[in-house]
Short mmCIF file of C-alpha atoms and ligand atoms in Angstrom, two decimals:
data_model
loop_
_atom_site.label_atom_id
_atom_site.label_comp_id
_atom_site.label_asym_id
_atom_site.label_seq_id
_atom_site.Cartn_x
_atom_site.Cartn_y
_atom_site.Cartn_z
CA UNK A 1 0.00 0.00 0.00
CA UNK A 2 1.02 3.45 -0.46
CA UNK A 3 1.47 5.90 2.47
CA UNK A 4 2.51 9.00 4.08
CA UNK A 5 6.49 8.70 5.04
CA UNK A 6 7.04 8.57 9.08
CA UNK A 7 9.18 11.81 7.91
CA UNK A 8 6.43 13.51 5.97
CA UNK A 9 4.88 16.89 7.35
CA UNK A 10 1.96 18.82 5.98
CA UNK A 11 2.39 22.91 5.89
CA UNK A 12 -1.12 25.00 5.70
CA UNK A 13 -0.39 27.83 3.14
CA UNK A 14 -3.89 29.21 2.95
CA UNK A 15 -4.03 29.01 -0.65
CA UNK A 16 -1.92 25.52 -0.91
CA UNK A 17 -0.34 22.26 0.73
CA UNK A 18 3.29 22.09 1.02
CA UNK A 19 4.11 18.71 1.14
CA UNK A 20 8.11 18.07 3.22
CA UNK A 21 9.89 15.47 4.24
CA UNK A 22 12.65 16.22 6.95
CA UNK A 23 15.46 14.41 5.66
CA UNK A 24 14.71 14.69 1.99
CA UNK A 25 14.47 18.15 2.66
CA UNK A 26 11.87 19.20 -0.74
CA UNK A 27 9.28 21.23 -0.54
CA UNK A 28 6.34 19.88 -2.40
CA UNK A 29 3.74 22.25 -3.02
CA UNK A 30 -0.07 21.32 -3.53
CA UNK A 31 -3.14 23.03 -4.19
CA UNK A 32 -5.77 22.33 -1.47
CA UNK A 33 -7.62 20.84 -4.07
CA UNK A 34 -4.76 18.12 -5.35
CA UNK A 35 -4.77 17.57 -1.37
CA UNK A 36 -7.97 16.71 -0.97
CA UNK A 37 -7.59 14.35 -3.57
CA UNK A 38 -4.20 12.70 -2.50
CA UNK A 39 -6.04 12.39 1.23
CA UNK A 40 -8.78 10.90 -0.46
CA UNK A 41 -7.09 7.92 -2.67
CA UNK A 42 -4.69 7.39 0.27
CA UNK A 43 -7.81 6.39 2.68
CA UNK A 44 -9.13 4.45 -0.39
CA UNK A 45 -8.45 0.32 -1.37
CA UNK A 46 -6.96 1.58 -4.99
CA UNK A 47 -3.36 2.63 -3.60
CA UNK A 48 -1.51 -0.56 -3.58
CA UNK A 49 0.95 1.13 -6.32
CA UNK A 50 2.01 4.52 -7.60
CA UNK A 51 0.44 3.71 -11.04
CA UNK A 52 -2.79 3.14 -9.34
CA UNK A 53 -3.03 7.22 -8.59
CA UNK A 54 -6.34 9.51 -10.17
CA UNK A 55 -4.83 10.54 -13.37
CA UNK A 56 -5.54 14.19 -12.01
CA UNK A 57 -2.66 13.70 -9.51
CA UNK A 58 -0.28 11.57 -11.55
CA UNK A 59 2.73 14.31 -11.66
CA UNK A 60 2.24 15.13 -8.15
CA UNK A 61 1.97 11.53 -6.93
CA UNK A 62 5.39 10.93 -8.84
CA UNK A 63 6.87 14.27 -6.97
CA UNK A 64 5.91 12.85 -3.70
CA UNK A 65 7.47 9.66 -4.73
CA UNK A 66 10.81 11.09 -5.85
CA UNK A 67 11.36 13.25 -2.51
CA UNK A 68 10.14 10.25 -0.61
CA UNK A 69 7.05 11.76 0.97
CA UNK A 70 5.41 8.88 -0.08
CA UNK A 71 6.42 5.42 0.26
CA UNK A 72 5.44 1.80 0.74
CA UNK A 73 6.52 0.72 4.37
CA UNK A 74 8.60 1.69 7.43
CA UNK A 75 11.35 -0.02 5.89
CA UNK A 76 11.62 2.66 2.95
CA UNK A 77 12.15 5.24 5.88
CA UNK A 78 14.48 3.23 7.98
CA UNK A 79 16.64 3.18 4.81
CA UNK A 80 16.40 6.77 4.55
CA UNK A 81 17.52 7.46 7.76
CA UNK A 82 20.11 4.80 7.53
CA UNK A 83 21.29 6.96 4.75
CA UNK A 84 21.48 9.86 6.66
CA UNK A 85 23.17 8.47 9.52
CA UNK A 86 25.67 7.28 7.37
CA UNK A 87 27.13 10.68 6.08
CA UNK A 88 27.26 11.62 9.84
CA UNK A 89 30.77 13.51 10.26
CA UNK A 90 33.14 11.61 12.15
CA UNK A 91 35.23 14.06 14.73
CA UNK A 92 37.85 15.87 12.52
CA UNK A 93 39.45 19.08 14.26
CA UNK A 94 39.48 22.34 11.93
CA UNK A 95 38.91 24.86 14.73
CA UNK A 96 40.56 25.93 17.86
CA UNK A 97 39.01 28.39 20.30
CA UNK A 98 42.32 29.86 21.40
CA UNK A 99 41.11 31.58 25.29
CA UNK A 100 44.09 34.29 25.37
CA UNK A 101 42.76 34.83 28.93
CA UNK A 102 39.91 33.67 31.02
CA UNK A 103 39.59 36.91 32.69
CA UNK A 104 37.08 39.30 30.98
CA UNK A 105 36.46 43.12 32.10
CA UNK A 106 32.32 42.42 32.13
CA UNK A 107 30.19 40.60 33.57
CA UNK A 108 27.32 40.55 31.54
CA UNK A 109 23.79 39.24 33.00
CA UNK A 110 23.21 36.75 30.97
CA UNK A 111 26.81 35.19 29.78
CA UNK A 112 27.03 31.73 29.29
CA UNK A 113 30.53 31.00 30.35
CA UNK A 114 29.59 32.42 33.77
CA UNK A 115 31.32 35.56 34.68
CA UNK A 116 27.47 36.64 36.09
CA UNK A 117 28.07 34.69 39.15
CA UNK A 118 30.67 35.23 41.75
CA UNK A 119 31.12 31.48 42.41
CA UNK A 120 32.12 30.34 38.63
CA UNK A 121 33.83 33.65 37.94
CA UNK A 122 36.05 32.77 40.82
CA UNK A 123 36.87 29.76 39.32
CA UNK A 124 38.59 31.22 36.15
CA UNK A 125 42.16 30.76 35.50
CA UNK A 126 44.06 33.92 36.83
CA UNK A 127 47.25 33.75 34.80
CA UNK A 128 46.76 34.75 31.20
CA UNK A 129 48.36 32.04 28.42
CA UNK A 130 52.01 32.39 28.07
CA UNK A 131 54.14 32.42 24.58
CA UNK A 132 55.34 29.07 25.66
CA UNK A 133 52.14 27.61 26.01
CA UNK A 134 51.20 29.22 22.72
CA UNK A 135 53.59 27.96 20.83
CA UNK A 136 52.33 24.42 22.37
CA UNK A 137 48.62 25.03 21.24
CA UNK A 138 49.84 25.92 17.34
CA UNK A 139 51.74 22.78 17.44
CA UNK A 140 48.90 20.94 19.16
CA UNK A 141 46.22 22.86 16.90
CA UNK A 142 48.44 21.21 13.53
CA UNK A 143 48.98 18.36 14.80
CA UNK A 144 45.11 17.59 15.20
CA UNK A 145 44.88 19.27 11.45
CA UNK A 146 46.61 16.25 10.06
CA UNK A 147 45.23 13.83 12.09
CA UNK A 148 41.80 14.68 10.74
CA UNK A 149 42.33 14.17 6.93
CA UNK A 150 40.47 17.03 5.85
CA UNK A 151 41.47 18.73 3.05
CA UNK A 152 42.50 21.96 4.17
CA UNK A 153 41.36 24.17 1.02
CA UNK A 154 38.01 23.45 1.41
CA UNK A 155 37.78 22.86 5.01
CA UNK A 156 39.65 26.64 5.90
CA UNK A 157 41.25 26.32 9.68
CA UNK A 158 39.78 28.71 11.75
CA UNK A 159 41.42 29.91 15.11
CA UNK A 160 39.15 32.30 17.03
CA UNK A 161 40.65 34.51 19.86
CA UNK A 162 38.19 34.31 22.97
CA UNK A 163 37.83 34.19 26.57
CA UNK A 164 37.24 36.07 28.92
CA UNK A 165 38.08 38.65 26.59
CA UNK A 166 40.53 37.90 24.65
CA UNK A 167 42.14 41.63 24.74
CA UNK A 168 43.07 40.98 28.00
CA UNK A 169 46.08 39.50 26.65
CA UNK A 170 46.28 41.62 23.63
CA UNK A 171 50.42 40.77 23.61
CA UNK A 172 50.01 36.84 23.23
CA UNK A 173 46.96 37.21 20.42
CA UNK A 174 49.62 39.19 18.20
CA UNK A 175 51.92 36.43 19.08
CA UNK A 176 50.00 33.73 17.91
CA UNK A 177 48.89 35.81 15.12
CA UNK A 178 52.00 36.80 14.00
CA UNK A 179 53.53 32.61 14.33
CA UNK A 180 50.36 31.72 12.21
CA UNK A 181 51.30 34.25 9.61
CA UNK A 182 54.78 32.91 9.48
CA UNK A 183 54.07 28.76 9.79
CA UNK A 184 51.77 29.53 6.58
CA UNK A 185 54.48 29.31 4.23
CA UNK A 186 56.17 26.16 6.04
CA UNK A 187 53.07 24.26 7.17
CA UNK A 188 50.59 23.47 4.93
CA UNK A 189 48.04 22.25 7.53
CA UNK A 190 47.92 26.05 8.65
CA UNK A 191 48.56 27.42 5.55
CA UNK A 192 45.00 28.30 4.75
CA UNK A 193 43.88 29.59 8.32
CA UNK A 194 41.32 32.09 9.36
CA UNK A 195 41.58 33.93 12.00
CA UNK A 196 38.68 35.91 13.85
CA UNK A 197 38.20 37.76 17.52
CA UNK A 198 34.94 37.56 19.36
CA UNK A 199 35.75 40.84 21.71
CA UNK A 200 33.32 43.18 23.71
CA UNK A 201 35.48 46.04 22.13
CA UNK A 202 36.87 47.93 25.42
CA UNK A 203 40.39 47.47 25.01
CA UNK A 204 40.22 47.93 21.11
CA UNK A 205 42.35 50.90 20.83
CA UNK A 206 43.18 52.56 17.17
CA UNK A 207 46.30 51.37 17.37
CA UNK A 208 45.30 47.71 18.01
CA UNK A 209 42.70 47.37 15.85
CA UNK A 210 44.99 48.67 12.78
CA UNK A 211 47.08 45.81 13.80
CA UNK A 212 44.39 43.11 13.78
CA UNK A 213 43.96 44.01 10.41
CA UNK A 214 47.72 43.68 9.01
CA UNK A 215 47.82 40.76 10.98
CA UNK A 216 44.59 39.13 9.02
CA UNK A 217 42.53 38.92 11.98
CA UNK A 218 38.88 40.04 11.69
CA UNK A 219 37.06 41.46 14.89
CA UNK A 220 33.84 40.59 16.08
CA UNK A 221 32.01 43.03 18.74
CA UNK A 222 29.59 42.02 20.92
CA UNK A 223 26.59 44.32 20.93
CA UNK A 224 23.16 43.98 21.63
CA UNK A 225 21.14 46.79 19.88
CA UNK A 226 21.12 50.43 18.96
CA UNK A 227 20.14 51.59 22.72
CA UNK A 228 21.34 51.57 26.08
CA UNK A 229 18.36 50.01 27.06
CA UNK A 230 18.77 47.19 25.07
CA UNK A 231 22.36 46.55 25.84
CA UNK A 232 21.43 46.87 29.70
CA UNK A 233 22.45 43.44 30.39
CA UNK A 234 26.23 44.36 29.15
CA UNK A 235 27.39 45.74 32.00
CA UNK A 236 30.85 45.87 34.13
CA UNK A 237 31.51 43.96 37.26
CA UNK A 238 29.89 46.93 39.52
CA UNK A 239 27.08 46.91 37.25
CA UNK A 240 27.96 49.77 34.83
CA UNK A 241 26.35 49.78 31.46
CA UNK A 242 29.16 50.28 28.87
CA UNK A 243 27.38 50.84 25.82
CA UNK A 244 28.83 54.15 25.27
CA UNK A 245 32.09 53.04 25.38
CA UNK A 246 31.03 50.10 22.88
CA UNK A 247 29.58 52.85 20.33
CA UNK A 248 33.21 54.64 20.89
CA UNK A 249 34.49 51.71 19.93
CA UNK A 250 32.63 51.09 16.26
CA UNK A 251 33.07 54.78 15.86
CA UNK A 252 36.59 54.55 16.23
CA UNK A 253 36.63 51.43 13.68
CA UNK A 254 34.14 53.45 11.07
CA UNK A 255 36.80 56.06 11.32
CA UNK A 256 39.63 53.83 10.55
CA UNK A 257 38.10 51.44 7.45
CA UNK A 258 38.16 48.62 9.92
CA UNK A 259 34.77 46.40 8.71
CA UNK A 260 33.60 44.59 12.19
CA UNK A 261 31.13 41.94 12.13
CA UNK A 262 28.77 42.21 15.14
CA UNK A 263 27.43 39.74 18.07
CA UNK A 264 24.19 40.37 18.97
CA UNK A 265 22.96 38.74 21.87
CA UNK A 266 19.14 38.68 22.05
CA UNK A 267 18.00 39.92 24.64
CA UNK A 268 14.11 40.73 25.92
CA UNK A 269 15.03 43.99 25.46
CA UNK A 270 16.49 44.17 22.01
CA UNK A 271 14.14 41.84 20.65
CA UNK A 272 11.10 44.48 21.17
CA UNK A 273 12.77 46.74 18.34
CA UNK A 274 13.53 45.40 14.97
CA UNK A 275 14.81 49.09 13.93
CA UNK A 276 17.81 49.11 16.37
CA UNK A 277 19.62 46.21 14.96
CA UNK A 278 19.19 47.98 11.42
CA UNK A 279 20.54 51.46 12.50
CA UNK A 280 23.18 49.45 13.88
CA UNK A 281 23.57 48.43 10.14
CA UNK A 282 23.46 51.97 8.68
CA UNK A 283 25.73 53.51 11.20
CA UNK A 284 28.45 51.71 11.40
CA UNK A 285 28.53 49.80 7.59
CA UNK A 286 27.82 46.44 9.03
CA UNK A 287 28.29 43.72 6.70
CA UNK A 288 28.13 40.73 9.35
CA UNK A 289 26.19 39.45 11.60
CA UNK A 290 26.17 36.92 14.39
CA UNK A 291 22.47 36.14 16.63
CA UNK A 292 22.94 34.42 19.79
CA UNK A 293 19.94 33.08 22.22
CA UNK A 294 20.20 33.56 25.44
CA UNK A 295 20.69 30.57 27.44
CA UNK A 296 19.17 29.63 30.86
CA UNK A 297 20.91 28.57 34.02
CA UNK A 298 20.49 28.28 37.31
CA UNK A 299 21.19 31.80 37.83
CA UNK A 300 19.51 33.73 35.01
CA UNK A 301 15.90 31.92 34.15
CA UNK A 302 14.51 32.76 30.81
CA UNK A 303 11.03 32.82 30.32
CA UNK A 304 9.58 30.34 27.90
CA UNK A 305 8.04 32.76 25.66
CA UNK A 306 11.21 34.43 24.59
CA UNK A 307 12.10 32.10 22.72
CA UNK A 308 9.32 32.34 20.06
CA UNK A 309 9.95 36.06 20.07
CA UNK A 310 13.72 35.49 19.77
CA UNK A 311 13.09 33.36 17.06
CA UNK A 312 10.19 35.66 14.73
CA UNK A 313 12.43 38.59 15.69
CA UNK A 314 15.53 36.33 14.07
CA UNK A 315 13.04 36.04 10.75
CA UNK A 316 12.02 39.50 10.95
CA UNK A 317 15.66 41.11 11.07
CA UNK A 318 16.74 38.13 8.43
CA UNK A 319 14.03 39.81 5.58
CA UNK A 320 15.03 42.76 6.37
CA UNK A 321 18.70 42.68 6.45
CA UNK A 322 18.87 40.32 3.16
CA UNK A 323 17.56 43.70 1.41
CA UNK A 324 20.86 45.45 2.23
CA UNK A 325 22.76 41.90 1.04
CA UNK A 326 23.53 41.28 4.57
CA UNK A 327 22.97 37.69 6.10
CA UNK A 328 22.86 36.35 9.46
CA UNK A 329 25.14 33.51 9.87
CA UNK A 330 22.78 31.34 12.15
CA UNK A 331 19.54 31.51 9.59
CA UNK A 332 21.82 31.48 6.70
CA UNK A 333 23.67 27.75 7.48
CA UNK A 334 19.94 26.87 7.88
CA UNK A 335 19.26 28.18 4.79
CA UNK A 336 22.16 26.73 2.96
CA UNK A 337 21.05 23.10 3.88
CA UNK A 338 17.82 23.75 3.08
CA UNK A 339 18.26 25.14 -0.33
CA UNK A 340 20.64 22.15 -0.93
CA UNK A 341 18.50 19.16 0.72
CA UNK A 342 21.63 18.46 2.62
CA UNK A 343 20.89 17.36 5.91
CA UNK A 344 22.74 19.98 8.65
CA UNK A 345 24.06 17.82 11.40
CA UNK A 346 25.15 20.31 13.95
CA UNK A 347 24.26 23.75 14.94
CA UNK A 348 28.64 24.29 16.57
CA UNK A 349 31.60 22.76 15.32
CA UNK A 350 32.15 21.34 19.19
CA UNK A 351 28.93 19.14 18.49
CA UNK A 352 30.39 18.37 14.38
CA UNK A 353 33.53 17.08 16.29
CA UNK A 354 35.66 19.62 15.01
CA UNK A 355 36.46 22.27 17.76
CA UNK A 356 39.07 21.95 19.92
CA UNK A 357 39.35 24.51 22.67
CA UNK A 358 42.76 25.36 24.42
CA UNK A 359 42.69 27.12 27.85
CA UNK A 360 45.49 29.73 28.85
CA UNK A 361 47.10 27.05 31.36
CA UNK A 362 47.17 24.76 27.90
CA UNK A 363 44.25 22.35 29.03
CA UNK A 364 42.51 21.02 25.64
CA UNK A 365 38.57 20.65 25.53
CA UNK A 366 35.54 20.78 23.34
CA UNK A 367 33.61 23.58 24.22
CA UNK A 368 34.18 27.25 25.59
CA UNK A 369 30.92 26.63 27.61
CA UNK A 370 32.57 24.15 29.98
CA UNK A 371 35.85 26.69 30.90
CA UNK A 372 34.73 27.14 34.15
CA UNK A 373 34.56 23.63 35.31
CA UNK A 374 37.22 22.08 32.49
CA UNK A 375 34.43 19.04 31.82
CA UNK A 376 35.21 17.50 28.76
CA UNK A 377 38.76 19.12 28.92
CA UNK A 378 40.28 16.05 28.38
CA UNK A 379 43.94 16.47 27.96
CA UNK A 380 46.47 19.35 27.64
CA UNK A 381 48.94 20.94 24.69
CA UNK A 382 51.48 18.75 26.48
CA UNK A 383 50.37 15.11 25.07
CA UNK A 384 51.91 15.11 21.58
CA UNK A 385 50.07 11.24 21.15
CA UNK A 386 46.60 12.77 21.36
CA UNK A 387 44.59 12.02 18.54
CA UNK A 388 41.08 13.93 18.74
CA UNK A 389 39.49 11.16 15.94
CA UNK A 390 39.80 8.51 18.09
CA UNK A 391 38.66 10.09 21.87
CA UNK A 392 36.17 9.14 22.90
CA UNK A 393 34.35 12.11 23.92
CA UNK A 394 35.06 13.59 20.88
CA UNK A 395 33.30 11.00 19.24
CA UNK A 396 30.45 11.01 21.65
CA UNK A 397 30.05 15.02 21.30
CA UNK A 398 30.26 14.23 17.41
CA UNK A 399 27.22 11.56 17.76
CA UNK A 400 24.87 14.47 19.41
CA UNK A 401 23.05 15.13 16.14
CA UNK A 402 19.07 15.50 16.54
CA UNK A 403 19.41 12.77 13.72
CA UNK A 404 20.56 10.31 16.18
CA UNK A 405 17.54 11.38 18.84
CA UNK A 406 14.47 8.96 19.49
CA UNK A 407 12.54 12.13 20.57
CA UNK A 408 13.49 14.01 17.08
CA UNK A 409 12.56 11.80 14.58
CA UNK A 410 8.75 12.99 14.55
CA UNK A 411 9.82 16.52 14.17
CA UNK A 412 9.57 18.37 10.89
CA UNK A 413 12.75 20.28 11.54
CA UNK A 414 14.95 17.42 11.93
CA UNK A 415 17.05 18.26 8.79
CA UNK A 416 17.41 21.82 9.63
CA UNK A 417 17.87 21.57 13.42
CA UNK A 418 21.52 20.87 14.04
CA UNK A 419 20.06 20.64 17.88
CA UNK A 420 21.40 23.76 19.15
CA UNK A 421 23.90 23.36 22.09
CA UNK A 422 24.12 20.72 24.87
CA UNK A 423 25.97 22.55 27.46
CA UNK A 424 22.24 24.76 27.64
CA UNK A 425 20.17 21.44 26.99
CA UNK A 426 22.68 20.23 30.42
CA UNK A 427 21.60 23.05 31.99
CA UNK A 428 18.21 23.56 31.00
CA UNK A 429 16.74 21.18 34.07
CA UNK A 430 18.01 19.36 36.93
CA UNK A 431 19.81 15.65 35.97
CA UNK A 432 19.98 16.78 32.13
CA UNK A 433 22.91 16.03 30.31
CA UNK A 434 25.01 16.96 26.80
CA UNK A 435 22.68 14.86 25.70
CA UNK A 436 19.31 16.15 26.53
CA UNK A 437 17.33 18.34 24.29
CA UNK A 438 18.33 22.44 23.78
CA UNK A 439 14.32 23.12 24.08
CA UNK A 440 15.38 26.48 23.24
CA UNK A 441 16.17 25.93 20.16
CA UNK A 442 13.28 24.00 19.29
CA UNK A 443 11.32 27.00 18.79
CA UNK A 444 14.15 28.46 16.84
CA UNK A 445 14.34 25.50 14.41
CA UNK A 446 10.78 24.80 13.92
CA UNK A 447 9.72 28.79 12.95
CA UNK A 448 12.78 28.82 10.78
CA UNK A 449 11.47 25.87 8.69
CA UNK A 450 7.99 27.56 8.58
CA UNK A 451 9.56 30.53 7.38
CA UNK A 452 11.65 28.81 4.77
CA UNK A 453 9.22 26.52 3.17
CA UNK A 454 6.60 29.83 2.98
CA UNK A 455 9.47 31.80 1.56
CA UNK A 456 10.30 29.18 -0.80
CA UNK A 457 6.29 29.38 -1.77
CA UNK A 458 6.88 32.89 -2.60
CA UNK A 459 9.41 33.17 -4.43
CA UNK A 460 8.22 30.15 -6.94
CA UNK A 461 4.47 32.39 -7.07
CA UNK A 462 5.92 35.63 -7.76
CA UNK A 463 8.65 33.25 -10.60
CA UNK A 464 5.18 32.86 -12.20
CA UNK A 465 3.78 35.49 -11.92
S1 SF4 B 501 28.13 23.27 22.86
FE1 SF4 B 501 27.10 25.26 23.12
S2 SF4 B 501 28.54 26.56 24.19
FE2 SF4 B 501 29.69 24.79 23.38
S3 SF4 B 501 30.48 25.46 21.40
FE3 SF4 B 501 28.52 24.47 21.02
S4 SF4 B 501 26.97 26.11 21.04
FE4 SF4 B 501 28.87 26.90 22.00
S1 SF4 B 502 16.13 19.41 18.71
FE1 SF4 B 502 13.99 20.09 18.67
S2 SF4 B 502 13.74 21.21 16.72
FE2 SF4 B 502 15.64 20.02 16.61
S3 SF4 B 502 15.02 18.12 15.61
FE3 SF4 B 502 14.92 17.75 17.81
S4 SF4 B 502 12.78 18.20 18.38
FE4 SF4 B 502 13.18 19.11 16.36
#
């Protein structure tokens, strides 16, 4: 008999039926009438084949079949998802969080590393890393390069300077820079590497930021709107909102030619005003752009219906800014997958088993999230025989795909998802672990799929038209 694929999901359009499998990942769009009449011979006894379909629904019946909304038996979807499961990346390190320094000069309400609570900010490494332990990490970094396979011209390296803040030790970040710049010519595992800076801006002088540039290294400031009211959870350690000194900042960098790229974290405030984000844009020349979610903890509770906002404000800002021919990076890797029907695995290269993370005192993890306790820091820049590929952590962290999740399967965002991050699904309620559900992102994956397969309805109309 023929039937609806376990992976099949009907969209309302109001005028039309999009048809979508989650793993196939191809819109097919209906009128309500061709519906109707699918529903209809479904429920009927003339479906045993394809051929058997009303001659008025013959090319859509053989649409369905090709993007394997409709199928025969749960066998045809276990292959698919066999399939799937199959071209699941194996860990293979392309990206090193280099933390210049744990210490940062904020303490933002709502940061995720922890420096909003006495207890884990005391728990940061004092001692910022050291040219020695550097030089260990770039060796350590290359060495994990080669052990990965990848083809290094179409897998770029990418070493990102955070922390803390990463400014803090402003010396060492030139220093690594600088080695980088020289071990391209005699390494060829580094020879193609990108480097970025996630920084809240405060120590960006003139001078510094002219250097950044010679050096290659693109900068990344964290902002959170247009106003001081909506950056009034980026504040100092006694509280102080900095935002003017932020805006100093990007008009110091406007000033110079420096392009930044910006971080916006989301929050309640910022997400009331879809104009500040764009002034932002005008201002300052934007061409770059970085959302982030807020996450919960046991200190800073989010309520639940942020997150829908979060996510229709991330849609809202995305039409907007695409006008200008800027694009957001988390909606765009979203919409790369979904314009190619490639399935995207993971939502952070820690969960695609490709991030390493080195602390200043040269401990080696997986994720930035986790500096304050060192879990899954697993080993240090010391232990030339570690081989990332084969830890096992590594490869459990690289297993964390939604595609692997009982609890996901029914969902119509499983291609798209990438399940967000576990260190907020760990966090999210008491006994959860890496391996729990990022709830959070739920909403943000399941309105972004809406959004893309309504888009996708619009553009083929007005095609038409
Ligand atoms: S697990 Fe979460 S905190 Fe860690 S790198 Fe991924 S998104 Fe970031
Ligand atoms: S994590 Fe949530 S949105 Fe993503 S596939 Fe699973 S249920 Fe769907």
């Amino acid at each position: 008999m023929v039937r609806m694929s376990r992976y099949a999901h009907v969209f309302d359009l109001e005028e039309a039926v999009a048809l979508y499998h989650s793993l196939r990942m191809k819109p097919v769009y209906l009128t309500k009438e061709a519906y109707e009449d699918l529903q209809a011979w479904l429920v009927s006894p003339f479906c045993n084949d394809y051929d058997d379909a009303p001659e008025k629904i013959k090319n859509e019946v053989s649409e369905l079949v090709k993007y394997k909304i409709l199928n025969h038996s749960e066998e045809d979807d276990e292959k698919v998802l066999a399939f799937v499961k199959s071209r699941i990346p194996a860990p293979a390190i392309n990206v090193c969080y280099m933390i210049t320094s744990e210490q940062c000069n904020l303490a933002c309400k709502y940061c995720f590393l922890g420096n909003n609570d006495a207890k884990k900010r005391s728990s940061f490494v004092l001692e910022n890393m050291s040219k020695e332990t550097a030089d260990k990490a770039l060796d350590f970094f290359a060495r994990q390069i080669k052990l990965s396979g990848l083809d290094t011209d179409e897998n770029k390296p990418a070493i990102i300077f955070y922390g803390g803040e990463p400014l803090v030790n402003y010396d060492v970040l030139v220093y690594i820079a600088g080695k980088i710049n020289d071990l391209r010519n005699t390494d060829s595992s580094l020879r193609n590497t990108e480097m970025s800076m996630v920084s809240n801006g405060l120590l960006l002088t003139k001078e510094r930021a002219l250097k950044l540039k010679e050096l290659g290294v693109s900068i990344a400031i964290s902002v959170d709107g247009f106003t001081e009211k909506a950056n009034g959870m980026r504040v100092d350690v006694a509280g102080n909102n900095v935002f003017n000194k932020i805006l100093q900042t990007l008009d110091m960098c406007k000033e110079i030619g420096i392009d930044v790229s910006l971080s916006v974290t989301l929050s309640e405030e910022t997400i009331k005003n879809t104009k500040d984000i764009l002034n932002l844009v005008d201002n300052y020349g934007v061409k770059s752009f970085g959302f982030n979610i807020m996450m919960s903890d046991e200190n800073f509770i989010i309520p639940q219906e942020y997150n829908e906002a979060a996510a229709k404000f991330i849609i809202e800002e995305f039409v907007e800014l695409r006008k200008k021919g800027i694009y957001e990076d988390r909606i765009m890797r979203k919409l790369k997958a979904f314009t190619k029907s490639q399935v995207y695995f993971s939502d952070c290269a820690a969960t695609g088993g490709g991030q390493i993370v080195i602390a200043p005192n040269g401990q080696v993890g997986i994720c930035h999230g986790c500096l304050h306790n060192k879990q899954y820091f697993v080993t240090t820049v010391d232990d030339v025989q570690f081989d990332a590929t084969k830890h096992k952590d590594f490869i459990e962290w690289s297993q964390l795909t939604p595609i692997n999740k009982e609890e996901c399967q029914d969902c119509s965002a499983l291609g798209i998802c990438g399940g967000g991050c576990p260190i907020n699904a760990m966090h999210l309620k008491k006994g959860n672990t890496i391996h729990d559900l990022d709830e959070r992102f739920c909403t943000h994956s399941k309105v972004t799929l809406d959004f893309l397969i309504k888009d996708l309805y619009r553009i083929i109309k007005e095609g038409k038209a």
